[in-house]
Structure formats: structure tokens, C-alpha cells
mmCIF file of N, CA, C and O in Angstrom:
data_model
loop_
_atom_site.group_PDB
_atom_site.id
_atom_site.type_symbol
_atom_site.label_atom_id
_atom_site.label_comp_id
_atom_site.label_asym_id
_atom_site.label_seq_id
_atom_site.Cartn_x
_atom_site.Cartn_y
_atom_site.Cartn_z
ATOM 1 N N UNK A 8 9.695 18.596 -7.786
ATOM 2 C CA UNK A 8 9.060 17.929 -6.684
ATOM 3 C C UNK A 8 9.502 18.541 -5.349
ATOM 4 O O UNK A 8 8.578 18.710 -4.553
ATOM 5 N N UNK A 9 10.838 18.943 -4.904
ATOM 6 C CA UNK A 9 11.498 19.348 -4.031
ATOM 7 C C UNK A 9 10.475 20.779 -4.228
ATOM 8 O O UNK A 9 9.547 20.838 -3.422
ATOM 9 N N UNK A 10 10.537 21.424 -4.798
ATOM 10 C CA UNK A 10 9.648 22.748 -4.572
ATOM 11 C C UNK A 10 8.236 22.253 -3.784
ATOM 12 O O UNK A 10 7.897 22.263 -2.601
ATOM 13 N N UNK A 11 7.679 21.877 -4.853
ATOM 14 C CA UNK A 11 6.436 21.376 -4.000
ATOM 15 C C UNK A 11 6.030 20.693 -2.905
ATOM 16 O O UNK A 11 4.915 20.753 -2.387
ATOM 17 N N UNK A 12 7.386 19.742 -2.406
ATOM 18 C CA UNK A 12 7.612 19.630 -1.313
ATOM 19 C C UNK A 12 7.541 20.373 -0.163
ATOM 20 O O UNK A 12 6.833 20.100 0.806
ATOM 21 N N UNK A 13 8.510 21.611 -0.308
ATOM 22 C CA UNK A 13 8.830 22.706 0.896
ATOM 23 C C UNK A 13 7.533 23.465 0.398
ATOM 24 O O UNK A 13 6.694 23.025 1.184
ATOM 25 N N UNK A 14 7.041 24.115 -0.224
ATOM 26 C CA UNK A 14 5.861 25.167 -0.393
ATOM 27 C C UNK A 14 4.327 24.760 0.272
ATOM 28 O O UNK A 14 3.376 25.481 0.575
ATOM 29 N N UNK A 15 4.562 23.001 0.376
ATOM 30 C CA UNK A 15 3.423 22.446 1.013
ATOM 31 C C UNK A 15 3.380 22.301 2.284
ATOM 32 O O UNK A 15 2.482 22.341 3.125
ATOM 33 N N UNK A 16 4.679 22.098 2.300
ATOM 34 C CA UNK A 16 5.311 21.873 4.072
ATOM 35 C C UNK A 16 5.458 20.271 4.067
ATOM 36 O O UNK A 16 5.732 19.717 5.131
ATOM 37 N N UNK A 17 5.320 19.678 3.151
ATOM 38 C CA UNK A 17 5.178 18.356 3.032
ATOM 39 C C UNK A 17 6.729 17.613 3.440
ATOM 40 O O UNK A 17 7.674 18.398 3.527
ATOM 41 N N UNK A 18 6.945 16.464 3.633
ATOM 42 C CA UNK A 18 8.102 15.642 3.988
ATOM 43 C C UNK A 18 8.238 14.788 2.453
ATOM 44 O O UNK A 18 7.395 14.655 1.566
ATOM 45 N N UNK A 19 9.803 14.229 2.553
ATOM 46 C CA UNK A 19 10.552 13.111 1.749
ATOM 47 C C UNK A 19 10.983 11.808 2.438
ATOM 48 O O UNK A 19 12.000 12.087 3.074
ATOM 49 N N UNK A 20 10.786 10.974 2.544
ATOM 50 C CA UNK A 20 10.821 9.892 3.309
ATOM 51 C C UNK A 20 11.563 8.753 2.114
ATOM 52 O O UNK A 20 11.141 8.537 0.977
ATOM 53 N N UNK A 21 12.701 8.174 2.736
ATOM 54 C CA UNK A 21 13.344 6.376 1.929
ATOM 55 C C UNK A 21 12.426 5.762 3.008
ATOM 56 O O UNK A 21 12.030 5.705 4.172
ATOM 57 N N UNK A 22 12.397 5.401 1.893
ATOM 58 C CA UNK A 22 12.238 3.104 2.659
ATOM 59 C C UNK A 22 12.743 1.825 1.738
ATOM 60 O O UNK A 22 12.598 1.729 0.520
ATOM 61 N N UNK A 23 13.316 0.952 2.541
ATOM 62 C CA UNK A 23 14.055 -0.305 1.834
ATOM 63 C C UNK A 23 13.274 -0.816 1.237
ATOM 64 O O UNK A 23 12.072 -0.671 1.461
ATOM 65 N N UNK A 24 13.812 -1.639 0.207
ATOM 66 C CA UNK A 24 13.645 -2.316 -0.418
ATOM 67 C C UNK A 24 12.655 -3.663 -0.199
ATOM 68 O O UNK A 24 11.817 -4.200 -0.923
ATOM 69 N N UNK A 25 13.072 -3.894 0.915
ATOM 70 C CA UNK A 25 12.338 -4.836 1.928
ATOM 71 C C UNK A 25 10.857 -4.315 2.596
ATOM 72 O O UNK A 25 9.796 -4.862 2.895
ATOM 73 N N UNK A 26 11.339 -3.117 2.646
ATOM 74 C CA UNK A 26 10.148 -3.140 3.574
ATOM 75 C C UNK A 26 8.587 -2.891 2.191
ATOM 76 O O UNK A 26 7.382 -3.101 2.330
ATOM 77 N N UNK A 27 9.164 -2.524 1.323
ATOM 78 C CA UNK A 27 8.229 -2.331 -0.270
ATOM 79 C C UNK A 27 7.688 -3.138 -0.070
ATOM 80 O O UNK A 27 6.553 -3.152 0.406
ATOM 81 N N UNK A 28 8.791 -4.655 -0.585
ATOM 82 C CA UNK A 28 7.796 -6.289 -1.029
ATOM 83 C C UNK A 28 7.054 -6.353 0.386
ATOM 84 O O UNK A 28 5.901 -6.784 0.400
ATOM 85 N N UNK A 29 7.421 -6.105 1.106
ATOM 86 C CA UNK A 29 6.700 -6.866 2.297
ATOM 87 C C UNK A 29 5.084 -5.968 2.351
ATOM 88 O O UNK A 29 4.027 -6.594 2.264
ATOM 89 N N UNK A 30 5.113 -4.940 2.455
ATOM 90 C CA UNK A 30 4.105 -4.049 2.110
ATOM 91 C C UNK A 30 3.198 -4.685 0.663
ATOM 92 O O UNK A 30 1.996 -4.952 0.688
ATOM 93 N N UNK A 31 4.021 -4.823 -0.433
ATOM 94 C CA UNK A 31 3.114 -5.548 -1.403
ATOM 95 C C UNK A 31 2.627 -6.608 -1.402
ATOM 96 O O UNK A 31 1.615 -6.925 -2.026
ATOM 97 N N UNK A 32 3.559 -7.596 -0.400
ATOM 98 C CA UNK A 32 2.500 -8.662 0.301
ATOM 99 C C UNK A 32 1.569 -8.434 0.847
ATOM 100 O O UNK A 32 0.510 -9.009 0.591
ATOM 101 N N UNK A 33 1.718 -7.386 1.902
ATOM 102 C CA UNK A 33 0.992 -7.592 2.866
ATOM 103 C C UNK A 33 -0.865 -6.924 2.650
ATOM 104 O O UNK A 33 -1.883 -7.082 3.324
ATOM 105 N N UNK A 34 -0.542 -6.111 1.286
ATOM 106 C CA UNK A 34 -1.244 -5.805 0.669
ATOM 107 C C UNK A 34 -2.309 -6.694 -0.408
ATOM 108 O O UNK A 34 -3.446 -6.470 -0.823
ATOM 109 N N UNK A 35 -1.274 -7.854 -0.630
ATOM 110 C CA UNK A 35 -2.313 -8.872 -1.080
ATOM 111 C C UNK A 35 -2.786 -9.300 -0.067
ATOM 112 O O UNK A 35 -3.832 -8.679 0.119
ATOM 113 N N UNK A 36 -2.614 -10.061 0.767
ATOM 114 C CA UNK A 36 -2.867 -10.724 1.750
ATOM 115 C C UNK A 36 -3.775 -9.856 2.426
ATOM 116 O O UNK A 36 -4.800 -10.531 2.338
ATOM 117 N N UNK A 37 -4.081 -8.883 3.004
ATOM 118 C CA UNK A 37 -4.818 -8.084 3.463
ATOM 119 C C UNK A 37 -6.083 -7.476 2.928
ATOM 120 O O UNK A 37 -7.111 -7.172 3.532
ATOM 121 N N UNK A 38 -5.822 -7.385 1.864
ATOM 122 C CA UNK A 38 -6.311 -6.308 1.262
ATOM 123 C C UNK A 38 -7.018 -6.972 0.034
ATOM 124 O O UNK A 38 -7.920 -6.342 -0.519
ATOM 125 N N UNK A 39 -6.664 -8.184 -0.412
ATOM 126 C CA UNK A 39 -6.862 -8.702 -1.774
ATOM 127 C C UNK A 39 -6.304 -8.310 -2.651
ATOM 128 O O UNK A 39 -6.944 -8.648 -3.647
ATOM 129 N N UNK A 40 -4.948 -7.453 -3.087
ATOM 130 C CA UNK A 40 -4.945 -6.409 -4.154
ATOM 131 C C UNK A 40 -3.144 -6.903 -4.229
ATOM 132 O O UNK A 40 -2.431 -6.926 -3.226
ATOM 133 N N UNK A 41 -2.670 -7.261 -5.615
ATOM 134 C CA UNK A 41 -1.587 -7.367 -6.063
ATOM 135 C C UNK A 41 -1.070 -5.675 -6.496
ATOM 136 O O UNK A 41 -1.632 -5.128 -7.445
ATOM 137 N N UNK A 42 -0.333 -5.182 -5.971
ATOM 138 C CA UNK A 42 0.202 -4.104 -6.647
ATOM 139 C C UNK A 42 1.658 -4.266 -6.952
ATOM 140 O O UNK A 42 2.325 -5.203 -6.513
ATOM 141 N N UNK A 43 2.216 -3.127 -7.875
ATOM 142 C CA UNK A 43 3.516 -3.564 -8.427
ATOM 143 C C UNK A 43 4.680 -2.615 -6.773
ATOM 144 O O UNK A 43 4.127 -2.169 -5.768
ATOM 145 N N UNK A 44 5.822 -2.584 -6.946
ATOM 146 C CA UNK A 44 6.362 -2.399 -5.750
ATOM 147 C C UNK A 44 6.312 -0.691 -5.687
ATOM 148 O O UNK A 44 5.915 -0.035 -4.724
ATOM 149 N N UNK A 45 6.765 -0.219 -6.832
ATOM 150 C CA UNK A 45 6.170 1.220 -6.943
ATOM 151 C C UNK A 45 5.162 1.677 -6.380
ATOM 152 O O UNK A 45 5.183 2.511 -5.475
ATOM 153 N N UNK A 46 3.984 1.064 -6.969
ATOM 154 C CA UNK A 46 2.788 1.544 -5.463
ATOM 155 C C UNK A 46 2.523 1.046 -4.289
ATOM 156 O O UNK A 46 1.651 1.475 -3.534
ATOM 157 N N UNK A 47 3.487 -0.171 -4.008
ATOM 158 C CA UNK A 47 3.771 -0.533 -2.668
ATOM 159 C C UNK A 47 4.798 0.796 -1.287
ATOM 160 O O UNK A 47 4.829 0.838 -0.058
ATOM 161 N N UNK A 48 5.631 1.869 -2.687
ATOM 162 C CA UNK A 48 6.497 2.068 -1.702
ATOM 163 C C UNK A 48 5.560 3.216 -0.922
ATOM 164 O O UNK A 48 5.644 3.160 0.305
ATOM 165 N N UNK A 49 4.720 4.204 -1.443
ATOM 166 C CA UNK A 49 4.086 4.958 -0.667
ATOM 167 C C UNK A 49 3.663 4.335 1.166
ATOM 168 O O UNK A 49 4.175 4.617 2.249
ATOM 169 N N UNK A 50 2.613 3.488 0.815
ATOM 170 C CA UNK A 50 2.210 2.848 1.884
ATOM 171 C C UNK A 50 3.349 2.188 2.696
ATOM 172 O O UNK A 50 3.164 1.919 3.883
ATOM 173 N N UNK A 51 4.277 1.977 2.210
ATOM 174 C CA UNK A 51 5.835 1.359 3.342
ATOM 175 C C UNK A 51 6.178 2.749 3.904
ATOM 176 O O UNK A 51 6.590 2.762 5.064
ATOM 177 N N UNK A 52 6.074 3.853 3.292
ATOM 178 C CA UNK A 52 6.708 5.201 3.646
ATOM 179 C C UNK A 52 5.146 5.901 4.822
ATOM 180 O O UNK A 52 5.333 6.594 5.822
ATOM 181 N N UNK A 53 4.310 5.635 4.512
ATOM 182 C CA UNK A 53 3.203 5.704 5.291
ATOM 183 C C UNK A 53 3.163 4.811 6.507
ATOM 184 O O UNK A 53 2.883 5.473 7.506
ATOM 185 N N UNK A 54 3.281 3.996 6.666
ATOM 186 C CA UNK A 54 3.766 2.844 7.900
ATOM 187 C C UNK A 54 5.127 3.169 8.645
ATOM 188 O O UNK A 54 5.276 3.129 9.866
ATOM 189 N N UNK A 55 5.875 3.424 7.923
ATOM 190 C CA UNK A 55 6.965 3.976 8.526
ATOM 191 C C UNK A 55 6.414 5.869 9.401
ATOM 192 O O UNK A 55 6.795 6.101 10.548
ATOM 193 N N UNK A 56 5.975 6.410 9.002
ATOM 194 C CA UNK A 56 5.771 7.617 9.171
ATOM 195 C C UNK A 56 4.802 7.133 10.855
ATOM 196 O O UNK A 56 5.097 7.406 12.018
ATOM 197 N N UNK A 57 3.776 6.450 10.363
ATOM 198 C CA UNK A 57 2.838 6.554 11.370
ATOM 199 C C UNK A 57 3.295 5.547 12.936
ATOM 200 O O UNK A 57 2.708 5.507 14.017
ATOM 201 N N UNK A 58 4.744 4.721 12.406
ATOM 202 C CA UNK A 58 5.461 4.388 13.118
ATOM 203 C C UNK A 58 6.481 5.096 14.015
ATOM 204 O O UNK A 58 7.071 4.410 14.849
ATOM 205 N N UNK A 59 6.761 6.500 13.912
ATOM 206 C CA UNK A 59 7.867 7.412 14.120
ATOM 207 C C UNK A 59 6.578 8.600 14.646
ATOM 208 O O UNK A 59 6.993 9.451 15.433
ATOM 209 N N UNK A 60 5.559 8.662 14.381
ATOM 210 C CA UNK A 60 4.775 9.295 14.657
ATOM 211 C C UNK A 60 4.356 10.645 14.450
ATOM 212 O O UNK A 60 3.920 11.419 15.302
ATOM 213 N N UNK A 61 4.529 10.843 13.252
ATOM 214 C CA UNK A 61 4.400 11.783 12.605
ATOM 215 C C UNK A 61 3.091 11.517 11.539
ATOM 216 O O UNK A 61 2.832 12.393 10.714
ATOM 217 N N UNK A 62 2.728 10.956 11.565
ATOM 218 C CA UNK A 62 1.270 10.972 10.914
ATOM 219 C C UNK A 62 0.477 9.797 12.058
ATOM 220 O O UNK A 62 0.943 8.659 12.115
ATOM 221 N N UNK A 63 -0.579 10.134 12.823
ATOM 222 C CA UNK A 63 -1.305 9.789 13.723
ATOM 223 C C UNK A 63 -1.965 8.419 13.052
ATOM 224 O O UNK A 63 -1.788 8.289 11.841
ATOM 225 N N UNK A 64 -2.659 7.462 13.700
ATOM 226 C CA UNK A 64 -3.385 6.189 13.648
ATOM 227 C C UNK A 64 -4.893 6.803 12.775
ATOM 228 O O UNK A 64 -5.473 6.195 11.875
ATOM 229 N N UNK A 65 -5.274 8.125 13.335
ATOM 230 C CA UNK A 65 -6.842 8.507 13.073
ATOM 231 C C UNK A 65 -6.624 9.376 11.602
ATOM 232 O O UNK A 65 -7.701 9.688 11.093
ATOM 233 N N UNK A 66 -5.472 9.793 10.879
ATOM 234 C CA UNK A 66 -5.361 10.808 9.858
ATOM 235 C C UNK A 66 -5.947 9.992 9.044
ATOM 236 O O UNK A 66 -6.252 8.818 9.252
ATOM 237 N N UNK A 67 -6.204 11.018 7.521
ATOM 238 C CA UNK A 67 -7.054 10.723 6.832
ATOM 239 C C UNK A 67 -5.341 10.687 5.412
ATOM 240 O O UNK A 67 -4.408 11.476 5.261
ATOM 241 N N UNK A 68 -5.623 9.681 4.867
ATOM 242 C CA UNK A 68 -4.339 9.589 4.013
ATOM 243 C C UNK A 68 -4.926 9.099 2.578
ATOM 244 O O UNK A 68 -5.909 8.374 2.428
ATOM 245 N N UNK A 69 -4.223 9.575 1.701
ATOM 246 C CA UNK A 69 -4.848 8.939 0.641
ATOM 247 C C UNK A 69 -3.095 8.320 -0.216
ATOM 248 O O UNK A 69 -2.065 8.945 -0.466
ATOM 249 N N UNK A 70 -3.444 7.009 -0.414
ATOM 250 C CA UNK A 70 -2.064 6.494 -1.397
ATOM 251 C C UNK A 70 -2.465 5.989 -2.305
ATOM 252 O O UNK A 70 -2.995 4.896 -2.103
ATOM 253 N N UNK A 71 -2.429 6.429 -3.516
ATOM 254 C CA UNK A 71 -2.793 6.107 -4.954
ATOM 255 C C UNK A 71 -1.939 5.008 -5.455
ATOM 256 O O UNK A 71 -0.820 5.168 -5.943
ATOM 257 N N UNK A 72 -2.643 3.707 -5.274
ATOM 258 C CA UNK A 72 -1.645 2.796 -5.748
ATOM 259 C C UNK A 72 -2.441 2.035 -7.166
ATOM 260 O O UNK A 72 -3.207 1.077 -7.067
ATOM 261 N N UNK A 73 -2.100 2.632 -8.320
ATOM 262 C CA UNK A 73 -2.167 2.566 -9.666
ATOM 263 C C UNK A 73 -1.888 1.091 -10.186
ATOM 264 O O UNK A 73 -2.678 0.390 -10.819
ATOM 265 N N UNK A 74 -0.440 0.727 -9.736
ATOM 266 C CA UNK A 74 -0.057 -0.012 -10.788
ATOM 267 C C UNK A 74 0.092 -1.605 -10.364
ATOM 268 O O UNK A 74 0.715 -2.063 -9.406
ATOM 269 N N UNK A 75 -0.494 -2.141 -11.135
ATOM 270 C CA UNK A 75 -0.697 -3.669 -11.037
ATOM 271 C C UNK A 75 0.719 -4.116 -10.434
ATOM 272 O O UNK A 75 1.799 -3.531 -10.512
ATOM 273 N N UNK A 76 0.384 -5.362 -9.790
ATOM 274 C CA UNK A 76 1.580 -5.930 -9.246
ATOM 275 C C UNK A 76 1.590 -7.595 -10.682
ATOM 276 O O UNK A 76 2.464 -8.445 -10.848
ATOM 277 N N UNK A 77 0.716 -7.478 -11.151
ATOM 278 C CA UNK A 77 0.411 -9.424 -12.130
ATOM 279 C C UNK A 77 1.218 -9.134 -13.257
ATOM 280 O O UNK A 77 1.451 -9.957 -14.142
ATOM 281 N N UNK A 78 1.892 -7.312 -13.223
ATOM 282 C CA UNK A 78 2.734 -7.632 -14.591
ATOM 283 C C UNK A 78 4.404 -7.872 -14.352
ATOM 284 O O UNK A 78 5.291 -8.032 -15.190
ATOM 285 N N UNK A 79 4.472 -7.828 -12.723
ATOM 286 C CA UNK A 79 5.783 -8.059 -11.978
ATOM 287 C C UNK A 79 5.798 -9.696 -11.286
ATOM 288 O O UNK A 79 6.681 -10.100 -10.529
ATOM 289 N N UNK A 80 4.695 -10.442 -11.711
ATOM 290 C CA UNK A 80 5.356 -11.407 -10.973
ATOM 291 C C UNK A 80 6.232 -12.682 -10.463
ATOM 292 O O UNK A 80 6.166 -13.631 -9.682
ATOM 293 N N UNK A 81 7.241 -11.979 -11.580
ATOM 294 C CA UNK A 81 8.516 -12.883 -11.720
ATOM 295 C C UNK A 81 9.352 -12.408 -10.220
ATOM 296 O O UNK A 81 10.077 -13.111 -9.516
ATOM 297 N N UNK A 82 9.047 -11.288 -10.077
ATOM 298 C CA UNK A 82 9.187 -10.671 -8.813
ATOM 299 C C UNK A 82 8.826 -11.606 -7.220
ATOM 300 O O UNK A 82 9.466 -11.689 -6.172
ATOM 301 N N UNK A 83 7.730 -12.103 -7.591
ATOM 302 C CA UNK A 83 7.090 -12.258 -6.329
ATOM 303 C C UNK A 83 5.705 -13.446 -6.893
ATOM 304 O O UNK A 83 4.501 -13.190 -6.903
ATOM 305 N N UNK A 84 6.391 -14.757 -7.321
ATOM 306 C CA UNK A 84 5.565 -15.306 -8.308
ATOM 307 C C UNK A 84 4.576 -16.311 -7.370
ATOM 308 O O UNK A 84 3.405 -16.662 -7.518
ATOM 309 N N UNK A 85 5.546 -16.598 -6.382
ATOM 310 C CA UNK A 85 4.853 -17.214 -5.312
ATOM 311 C C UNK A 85 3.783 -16.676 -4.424
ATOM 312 O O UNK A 85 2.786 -17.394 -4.352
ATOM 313 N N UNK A 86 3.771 -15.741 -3.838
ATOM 314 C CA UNK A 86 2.847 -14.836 -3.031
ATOM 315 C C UNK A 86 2.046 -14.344 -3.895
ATOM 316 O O UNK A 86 0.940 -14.179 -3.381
ATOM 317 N N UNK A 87 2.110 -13.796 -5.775
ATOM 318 C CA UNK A 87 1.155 -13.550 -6.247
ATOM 319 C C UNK A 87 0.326 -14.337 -6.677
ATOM 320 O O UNK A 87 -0.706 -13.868 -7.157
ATOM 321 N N UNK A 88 0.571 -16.127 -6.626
ATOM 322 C CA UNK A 88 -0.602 -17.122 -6.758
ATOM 323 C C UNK A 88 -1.513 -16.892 -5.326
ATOM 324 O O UNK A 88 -2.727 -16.717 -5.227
ATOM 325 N N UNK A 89 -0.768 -16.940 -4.560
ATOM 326 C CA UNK A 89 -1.296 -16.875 -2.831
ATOM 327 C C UNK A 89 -2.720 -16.006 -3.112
ATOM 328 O O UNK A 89 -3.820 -16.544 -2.983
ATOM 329 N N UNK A 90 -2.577 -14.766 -3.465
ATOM 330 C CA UNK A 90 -3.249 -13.801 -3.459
ATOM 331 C C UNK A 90 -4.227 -13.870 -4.564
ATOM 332 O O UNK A 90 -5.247 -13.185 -4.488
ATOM 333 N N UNK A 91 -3.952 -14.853 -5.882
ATOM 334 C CA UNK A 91 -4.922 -15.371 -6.538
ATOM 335 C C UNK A 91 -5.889 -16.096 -6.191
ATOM 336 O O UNK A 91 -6.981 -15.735 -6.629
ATOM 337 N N UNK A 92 -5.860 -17.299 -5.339
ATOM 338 C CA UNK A 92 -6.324 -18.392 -4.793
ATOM 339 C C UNK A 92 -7.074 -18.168 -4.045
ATOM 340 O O UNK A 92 -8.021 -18.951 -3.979
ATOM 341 N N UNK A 93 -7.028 -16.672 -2.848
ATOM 342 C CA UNK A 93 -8.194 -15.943 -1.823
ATOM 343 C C UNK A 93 -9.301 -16.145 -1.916
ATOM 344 O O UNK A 93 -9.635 -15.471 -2.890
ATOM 345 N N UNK A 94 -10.316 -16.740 -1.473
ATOM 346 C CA UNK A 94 -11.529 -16.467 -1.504
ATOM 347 C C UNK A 94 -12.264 -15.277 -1.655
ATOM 348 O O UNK A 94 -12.517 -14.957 -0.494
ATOM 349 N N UNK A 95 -12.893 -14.195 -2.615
ATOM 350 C CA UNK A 95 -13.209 -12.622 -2.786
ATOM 351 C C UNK A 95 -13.839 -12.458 -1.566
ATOM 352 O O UNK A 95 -14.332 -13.402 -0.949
ATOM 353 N N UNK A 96 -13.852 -11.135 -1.125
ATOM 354 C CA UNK A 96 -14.924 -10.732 -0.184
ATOM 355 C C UNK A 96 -15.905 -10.221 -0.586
ATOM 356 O O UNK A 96 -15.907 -9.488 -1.575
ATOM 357 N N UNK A 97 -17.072 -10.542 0.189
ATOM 358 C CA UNK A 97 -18.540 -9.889 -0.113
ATOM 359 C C UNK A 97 -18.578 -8.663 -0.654
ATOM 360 O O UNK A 97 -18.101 -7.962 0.239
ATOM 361 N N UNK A 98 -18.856 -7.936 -1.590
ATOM 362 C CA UNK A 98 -19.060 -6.499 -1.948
ATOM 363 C C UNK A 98 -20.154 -5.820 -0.951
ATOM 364 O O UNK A 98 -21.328 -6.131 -1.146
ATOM 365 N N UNK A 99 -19.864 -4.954 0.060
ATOM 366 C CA UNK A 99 -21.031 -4.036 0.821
ATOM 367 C C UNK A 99 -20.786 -3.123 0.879
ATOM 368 O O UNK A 99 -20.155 -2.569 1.779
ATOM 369 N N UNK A 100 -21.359 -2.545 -0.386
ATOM 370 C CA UNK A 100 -21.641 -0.928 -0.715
ATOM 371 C C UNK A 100 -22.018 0.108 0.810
ATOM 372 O O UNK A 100 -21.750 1.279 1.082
ATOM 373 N N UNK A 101 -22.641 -0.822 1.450
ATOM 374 C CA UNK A 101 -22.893 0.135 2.790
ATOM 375 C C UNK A 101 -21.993 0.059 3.670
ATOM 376 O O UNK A 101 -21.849 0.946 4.511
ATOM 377 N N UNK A 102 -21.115 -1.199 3.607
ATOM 378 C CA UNK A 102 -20.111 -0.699 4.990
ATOM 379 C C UNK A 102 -19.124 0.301 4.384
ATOM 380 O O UNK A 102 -18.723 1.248 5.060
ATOM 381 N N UNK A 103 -18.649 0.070 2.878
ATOM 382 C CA UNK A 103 -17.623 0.810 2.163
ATOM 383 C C UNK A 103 -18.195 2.392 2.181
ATOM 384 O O UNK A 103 -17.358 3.267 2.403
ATOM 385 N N UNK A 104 -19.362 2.723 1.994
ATOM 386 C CA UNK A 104 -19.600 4.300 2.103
ATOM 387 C C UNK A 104 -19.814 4.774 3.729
ATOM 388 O O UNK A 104 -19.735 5.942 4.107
ATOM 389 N N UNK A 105 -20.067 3.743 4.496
ATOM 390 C CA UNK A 105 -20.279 4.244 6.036
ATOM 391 C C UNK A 105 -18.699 4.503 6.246
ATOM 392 O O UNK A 105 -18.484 5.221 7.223
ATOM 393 N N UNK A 106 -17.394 4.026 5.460
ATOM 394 C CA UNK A 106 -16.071 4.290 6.198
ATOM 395 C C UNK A 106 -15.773 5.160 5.273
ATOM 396 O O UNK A 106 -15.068 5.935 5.918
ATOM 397 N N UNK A 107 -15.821 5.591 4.161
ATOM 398 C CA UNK A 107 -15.665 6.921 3.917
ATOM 399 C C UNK A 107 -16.157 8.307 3.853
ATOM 400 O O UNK A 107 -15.434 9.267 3.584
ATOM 401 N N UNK A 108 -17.369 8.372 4.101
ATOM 402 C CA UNK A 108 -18.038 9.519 4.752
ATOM 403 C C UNK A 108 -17.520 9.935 6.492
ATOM 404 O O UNK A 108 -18.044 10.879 7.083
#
């Protein structure tokens, strides 16, 4: 990974522990989407980055967050009912392809 790191020019970034769950909250809550803290930590390391300013407000980022958070939630059992209980949002195929084009 360290190779592919430096050959890309790419960075290594920690982030606490804290700032994960809070990100995987904030990710239900936001977002509708329970993820496990593993794919919470990218996006904490992405917030942090664009906080220090090294990745801009307008970049184009992609964080692959894979893994369910409903098989962790002894973890976080409270906030993952929270995020059950949401009302869904409308599905609009047209606003979702007008923001990624």
C-alpha cells in the first residue's frame, strides 16, 4: 500500500476513533445509510482532509463505503434504530444523474 501510496503521490491520513462513529452517525442521519465503522473511517479521513485543506469543498472524491453498519449494531444500537425509523426519501432519478454528470 505504502508503494502505491508514494508512486501516486497520494497521502496516509489517522483519524480517531471518535471521529469514525460520529461520521457513521452522521451518515445515517444524513444520508439514510447505516455503515459499519470501517467504511465510516474513509469519509472521517476525508472531512478531516477537506478541513486542513488539502482537498477543496468543489473536488470530486469517491469513498467506497461497502460494508453494512446492521451487522455492528451492538456497537451503536441506539442511533442504528434512529436511522431505521427515518422516513425514506423520494427516489429522483433526475436530480441523482443531474449531480453526477
Amino acid at each position: 500500500m505504502l508503494v502505491a501510496v508514494r508512486e501516486s503521490g497520494g497521502l496516509v491520513v489517522g483519524v480517531s476513533d471518535t471521529a469514525i462513529f460520529e461520521m457513521q452517525q452522521r451518515a445515517g442521519r444524513e444520508e439514510g445509510i447505516w455503515i459499519e465503522p470501517a467504511s465510516a473511517a474513509p469519509l472521517a479521513a476525508l472531512a478531516q482532509l477537506r478541513d486542513q485543506g488539502q482537498i477543496q469543498a468543489e473536488a470530486r472524491v469517491v469513498c467506497v463505503c461497502s460494508g453494512t453498519g446492521f451487522k455492528d449494531t451492538h456497537l451503536a444500537a441506539e442511533a442504528a434504530e434512529a436511522v431505521n425509523r427515518q422516513t425514506p426519501l423520494p427516489f429522483d432519478a433526475a436530480e441523482i444523474s443531474g449531480k453526477i454528470s
